[in-house]
Amino acid sequence: MPSSAPASESLGTGLVVAIDGPSGSGKSSTSRGVAARLGLRYLDTGAMYRGITWWMLREGVDVHDPEAVAARAGDPAIVSGTDPLAPTITVEGVDVAEAIRGEDVTGSVSPVSAVPEVRARLVALQREAIAADGGIVVEGRDIGSVVAPDAPVKVFLTADAAARAVRRAAEEGGSDVSATEASLLARDKIDSGRTVSPLVRADGAVHIDTTPHTLDEVIDLVVALVEAVEAPA
Ligand code: DC
């Protein structure tokens, strides 16, 4: 491969870019933008935790009963489409892309994702997706620490809570910003404090505070990290 080849042609064989951080830090837009720019696949692991939560609620499982959740963790078929321009998620064949963004799922996803059996199931699915052909950008909370600790590029994105709330409220179609801030701080607390795979900055992860940056600037920063790994000086 000539060294002048554009990054999008030289990537794609097993490169893993792990992007972790709390809600509203800009993970999804950044991850999709980096994947699209570099011709990589994209996996939103938060959507998988939301998808299994949607299914537990639909099945009438008490999401605050870890044993009940654990007992059903292996049951639903969860399929993620990894095109960064049109990511998809189905649970038991149902397209849940919209439903998983609803308040009921958002309010229940933290206790469900704290159940070890849920994490074991989804981490196995995530590793299958990572192992399939082509490089991939994977976003979540534990990608650089647990799912793909050997990823050559690891990024930990953060942003001020107020900035995160403004972004998340806009994504949710203009919900109340202070209620959104309270909800994401509550989720951060559970996500960071849980015993299994808490949200932490992984060893070797590059910290980017996105607060002062535009989306394009953050994408540029991450693409530069990938290119530095692909073409060491
Ligand atoms: O990124 P998000 O807000 O869509 O994630 C939804 C929830 O899923 C979040 O509260 C924590 C959980 N999650 C997780 O525990 N591990 C991941 N790798 C991704 C998300």
GROMACS .gro file of C-alpha atoms and ligand atoms in nm:
model
  253
    1MET     CA    1   0.000   0.000   0.000
    2PRO     CA    2   0.168   0.329  -0.103
    3SER     CA    3   0.209   0.568   0.186
    4SER     CA    4   0.024   0.838  -0.012
    5ALA     CA    5  -0.298   0.630  -0.015
    6PRO     CA    6  -0.587   0.814   0.148
    7ALA     CA    7  -0.669   0.688   0.495
    8SER     CA    8  -1.005   0.550   0.381
    9GLU     CA    9  -0.826   0.310   0.145
   10SER     CA   10  -0.560   0.202   0.389
   11LEU     CA   11  -0.803   0.125   0.672
   12GLY     CA   12  -1.064  -0.137   0.708
   13THR     CA   13  -0.881  -0.449   0.808
   14GLY     CA   14  -0.944  -0.491   1.172
   15LEU     CA   15  -0.871  -0.141   1.294
   16VAL     CA   16  -1.071  -0.074   1.612
   17VAL     CA   17  -1.137   0.280   1.734
   18ALA     CA   18  -1.286   0.276   2.086
   19ILE     CA   19  -1.479   0.589   2.187
   20ASP     CA   20  -1.608   0.606   2.544
   21GLY     CA   21  -1.764   0.880   2.753
   22PRO     CA   22  -2.078   0.988   2.935
   23SER     CA   23  -2.413   1.074   2.774
   24GLY     CA   24  -2.411   1.387   2.565
   25SER     CA   25  -2.033   1.411   2.540
   26GLY     CA   26  -2.066   1.398   2.160
   27LYS     CA   27  -1.979   1.028   2.128
   28SER     CA   28  -2.242   0.932   1.872
   29SER     CA   29  -2.195   1.221   1.631
   30THR     CA   30  -1.818   1.197   1.663
   31SER     CA   31  -1.809   0.819   1.619
   32ARG     CA   32  -2.036   0.825   1.315
   33GLY     CA   33  -1.844   1.114   1.163
   34VAL     CA   34  -1.507   0.943   1.212
   35ALA     CA   35  -1.637   0.613   1.071
   36ALA     CA   36  -1.792   0.784   0.768
   37ARG     CA   37  -1.478   0.989   0.702
   38LEU     CA   38  -1.247   0.684   0.723
   39GLY     CA   39  -1.472   0.426   0.556
   40LEU     CA   40  -1.509   0.222   0.876
   41ARG     CA   41  -1.810   0.046   1.024
   42TYR     CA   42  -1.982   0.192   1.330
   43LEU     CA   43  -2.130   0.023   1.637
   44ASP     CA   44  -2.344   0.206   1.896
   45THR     CA   45  -2.329  -0.017   2.203
   46GLY     CA   46  -2.557   0.218   2.398
   47ALA     CA   47  -2.829   0.136   2.145
   48MET     CA   48  -2.781  -0.234   2.230
   49TYR     CA   49  -2.827  -0.168   2.605
   50ARG     CA   50  -3.130   0.043   2.518
   51GLY     CA   51  -3.262  -0.232   2.287
   52ILE     CA   52  -3.245  -0.503   2.552
   53THR     CA   53  -3.408  -0.260   2.799
   54TRP     CA   54  -3.690  -0.194   2.551
   55TRP     CA   55  -3.746  -0.567   2.522
   56MET     CA   56  -3.742  -0.625   2.903
   57LEU     CA   57  -4.006  -0.352   2.941
   58ARG     CA   58  -4.214  -0.501   2.658
   59GLU     CA   59  -4.196  -0.844   2.822
   60GLY     CA   60  -4.305  -0.700   3.156
   61VAL     CA   61  -3.976  -0.788   3.329
   62ASP     CA   62  -3.919  -0.582   3.647
   63VAL     CA   63  -3.610  -0.385   3.545
   64HIS     CA   64  -3.528  -0.313   3.910
   65ASP     CA   65  -3.503  -0.685   3.988
   66PRO     CA   66  -3.151  -0.789   3.877
   67GLU     CA   67  -3.234  -1.161   3.903
   68ALA     CA   68  -3.540  -1.126   3.681
   69VAL     CA   69  -3.338  -0.929   3.426
   70ALA     CA   70  -3.050  -1.179   3.440
   71ALA     CA   71  -3.286  -1.471   3.380
   72ARG     CA   72  -3.403  -1.322   3.050
   73ALA     CA   73  -3.074  -1.164   2.933
   74GLY     CA   74  -3.001  -1.439   2.682
   75ASP     CA   75  -3.344  -1.443   2.518
   76PRO     CA   76  -3.389  -1.159   2.268
   77ALA     CA   77  -3.222  -1.159   1.925
   78ILE     CA   78  -3.043  -0.825   1.887
   79VAL     CA   79  -2.903  -0.721   1.549
   80SER     CA   80  -2.704  -0.402   1.486
   81GLY     CA   81  -2.647  -0.262   1.137
   82THR     CA   82  -2.305  -0.095   1.121
   83ASP     CA   83  -2.330   0.155   0.833
   84PRO     CA   84  -2.234   0.489   0.995
   85LEU     CA   85  -2.462   0.676   0.754
   86ALA     CA   86  -2.764   0.459   0.840
   87PRO     CA   87  -2.710   0.258   1.159
   88THR     CA   88  -2.993   0.022   1.252
   89ILE     CA   89  -3.097  -0.188   1.549
   90THR     CA   90  -3.359  -0.459   1.565
   91VAL     CA   91  -3.473  -0.663   1.864
   92GLU     CA   92  -3.663  -0.984   1.785
   93GLY     CA   93  -3.694  -0.850   1.429
   94VAL     CA   94  -3.857  -0.522   1.540
   95ASP     CA   95  -3.691  -0.196   1.429
   96VAL     CA   96  -3.651  -0.020   1.765
   97ALA     CA   97  -3.431   0.272   1.655
   98GLU     CA   98  -3.692   0.526   1.757
   99ALA     CA   99  -3.851   0.346   2.051
  100ILE     CA  100  -3.518   0.311   2.236
  101ARG     CA  101  -3.489   0.690   2.261
  102GLY     CA  102  -3.816   0.720   2.454
  103GLU     CA  103  -3.832   0.829   2.818
  104ASP     CA  104  -3.936   0.486   2.945
  105VAL     CA  105  -3.624   0.321   2.801
  106THR     CA  106  -3.394   0.610   2.901
  107GLY     CA  107  -3.526   0.587   3.257
  108SER     CA  108  -3.466   0.211   3.283
  109VAL     CA  109  -3.145   0.151   3.089
  110SER     CA  110  -2.899   0.212   3.375
  111PRO     CA  111  -3.032  -0.061   3.608
  112VAL     CA  112  -3.059  -0.307   3.318
  113SER     CA  113  -2.705  -0.236   3.201
  114ALA     CA  114  -2.570  -0.287   3.554
  115VAL     CA  115  -2.672  -0.656   3.545
  116PRO     CA  116  -2.362  -0.874   3.477
  117GLU     CA  117  -2.554  -1.126   3.262
  118VAL     CA  118  -2.676  -0.844   3.037
  119ARG     CA  119  -2.324  -0.712   2.999
  120ALA     CA  120  -2.179  -1.057   2.927
  121ARG     CA  121  -2.440  -1.115   2.656
  122LEU     CA  122  -2.393  -0.777   2.489
  123VAL     CA  123  -2.014  -0.775   2.518
  124ALA     CA  124  -2.011  -1.112   2.335
  125LEU     CA  125  -2.228  -0.965   2.055
  126GLN     CA  126  -2.007  -0.656   2.040
  127ARG     CA  127  -1.691  -0.867   2.008
  128GLU     CA  128  -1.854  -1.064   1.725
  129ALA     CA  129  -1.927  -0.740   1.540
  130ILE     CA  130  -1.573  -0.616   1.600
  131ALA     CA  131  -1.425  -0.941   1.469
  132ALA     CA  132  -1.622  -0.927   1.141
  133ASP     CA  133  -1.452  -0.794   0.827
  134GLY     CA  134  -1.341  -0.433   0.818
  135GLY     CA  135  -1.236  -0.175   1.071
  136ILE     CA  136  -1.488  -0.032   1.311
  137VAL     CA  137  -1.554   0.263   1.539
  138VAL     CA  138  -1.723   0.142   1.857
  139GLU     CA  139  -1.884   0.384   2.102
  140GLY     CA  140  -1.991   0.313   2.459
  141ARG     CA  141  -1.878   0.328   2.819
  142ASP     CA  142  -1.645   0.029   2.852
  143ILE     CA  143  -1.511  -0.023   2.499
  144GLY     CA  144  -1.149   0.075   2.570
  145SER     CA  145  -1.150  -0.082   2.918
  146VAL     CA  146  -1.338  -0.412   2.871
  147VAL     CA  147  -1.478  -0.484   2.523
  148ALA     CA  148  -1.167  -0.404   2.317
  149PRO     CA  149  -0.881  -0.322   2.555
  150ASP     CA  150  -0.629  -0.383   2.274
  151ALA     CA  151  -0.788  -0.124   2.042
  152PRO     CA  152  -0.504   0.078   1.888
  153VAL     CA  153  -0.701   0.400   1.919
  154LYS     CA  154  -0.890   0.479   2.240
  155VAL     CA  155  -1.065   0.806   2.306
  156PHE     CA  156  -1.241   0.930   2.620
  157LEU     CA  157  -1.479   1.215   2.539
  158THR     CA  158  -1.621   1.447   2.803
  159ALA     CA  159  -1.807   1.778   2.806
  160ASP     CA  160  -1.943   2.007   3.077
  161ALA     CA  161  -2.275   1.884   3.215
  162ALA     CA  162  -2.458   2.195   3.094
  163ALA     CA  163  -2.325   2.156   2.739
  164ARG     CA  164  -2.418   1.787   2.740
  165ALA     CA  165  -2.772   1.866   2.854
  166VAL     CA  166  -2.821   2.123   2.580
  167ARG     CA  167  -2.704   1.872   2.315
  168ARG     CA  168  -2.911   1.583   2.450
  169ALA     CA  169  -3.226   1.795   2.489
  170ALA     CA  170  -3.191   1.907   2.126
  171GLU     CA  171  -3.147   1.543   2.013
  172GLU     CA  172  -3.461   1.454   2.206
  173GLY     CA  173  -3.659   1.714   2.014
  174GLY     CA  174  -3.636   2.008   2.252
  175SER     CA  175  -3.697   1.850   2.595
  176ASP     CA  176  -3.649   2.064   2.905
  177VAL     CA  177  -3.274   2.131   2.946
  178SER     CA  178  -3.259   2.129   3.327
  179ALA     CA  179  -3.463   1.807   3.349
  180THR     CA  180  -3.234   1.654   3.085
  181GLU     CA  181  -2.927   1.763   3.285
  182ALA     CA  182  -3.067   1.606   3.602
  183SER     CA  183  -3.147   1.283   3.417
  184LEU     CA  184  -2.805   1.251   3.259
  185LEU     CA  185  -2.624   1.332   3.584
  186ALA     CA  186  -2.831   1.060   3.755
  187ARG     CA  187  -2.737   0.812   3.481
  188ASP     CA  188  -2.369   0.916   3.498
  189LYS     CA  189  -2.375   0.842   3.870
  190ILE     CA  190  -2.510   0.490   3.820
  191ASP     CA  191  -2.291   0.424   3.513
  192SER     CA  192  -1.974   0.540   3.693
  193GLY     CA  193  -2.055   0.382   4.029
  194ARG     CA  194  -2.166   0.033   3.922
  195THR     CA  195  -1.946  -0.261   4.013
  196VAL     CA  196  -1.935  -0.421   3.667
  197SER     CA  197  -1.757  -0.223   3.395
  198PRO     CA  198  -1.808   0.127   3.534
  199LEU     CA  199  -1.754   0.424   3.304
  200VAL     CA  200  -1.382   0.495   3.342
  201ARG     CA  201  -1.112   0.642   3.126
  202ALA     CA  202  -0.933   0.332   2.992
  203ASP     CA  203  -0.558   0.289   3.013
  204GLY     CA  204  -0.409   0.457   2.710
  205ALA     CA  205  -0.723   0.652   2.620
  206VAL     CA  206  -0.676   1.006   2.491
  207HIS     CA  207  -0.903   1.249   2.677
  208ILE     CA  208  -1.081   1.508   2.464
  209ASP     CA  209  -1.303   1.766   2.635
  210THR     CA  210  -1.547   1.854   2.356
  211THR     CA  211  -1.701   2.156   2.535
  212PRO     CA  212  -1.512   2.426   2.344
  213HIS     CA  213  -1.507   2.243   2.009
  214THR     CA  214  -1.740   2.207   1.713
  215LEU     CA  215  -1.829   1.856   1.600
  216ASP     CA  216  -1.603   1.888   1.295
  217GLU     CA  217  -1.310   1.988   1.515
  218VAL     CA  218  -1.359   1.683   1.738
  219ILE     CA  219  -1.386   1.455   1.433
  220ASP     CA  220  -1.062   1.608   1.300
  221LEU     CA  221  -0.887   1.541   1.632
  222VAL     CA  222  -0.994   1.176   1.637
  223VAL     CA  223  -0.913   1.121   1.267
  224ALA     CA  224  -0.565   1.261   1.336
  225LEU     CA  225  -0.519   1.007   1.619
  226VAL     CA  226  -0.622   0.724   1.384
  227GLU     CA  227  -0.393   0.843   1.108
  228ALA     CA  228  -0.103   0.869   1.354
  229VAL     CA  229  -0.152   0.503   1.445
  230GLU     CA  230  -0.193   0.395   1.082
  231ALA     CA  231   0.113   0.583   0.961
  232PRO     CA  232   0.359   0.619   1.250
  233ALA     CA  233   0.623   0.884   1.186
  234DC      O1  234  -2.491   0.608   2.510
  234DC      P1  235  -2.634   0.595   2.558
  234DC      O2  236  -2.681   0.710   2.642
  234DC      O3  237  -2.728   0.562   2.447
  234DC      O4  238  -2.630   0.467   2.654
  234DC      C1  239  -2.744   0.423   2.719
  234DC      C2  240  -2.706   0.354   2.849
  234DC      O5  241  -2.642   0.230   2.821
  234DC      C3  242  -2.616   0.431   2.943
  234DC      O6  243  -2.689   0.486   3.050
  234DC      C4  244  -2.518   0.330   2.995
  234DC      C5  245  -2.538   0.207   2.914
  234DC      N1  246  -2.419   0.166   2.840
  234DC      C6  247  -2.330   0.084   2.905
  234DC      O7  248  -2.351   0.052   3.022
  234DC      N2  249  -2.221   0.037   2.839
  234DC      C7  250  -2.198   0.072   2.712
  234DC      N3  251  -2.092   0.022   2.647
  234DC      C8  252  -2.288   0.158   2.644
  234DC      C9  253  -2.397   0.206   2.713
   0.00000   0.00000   0.00000
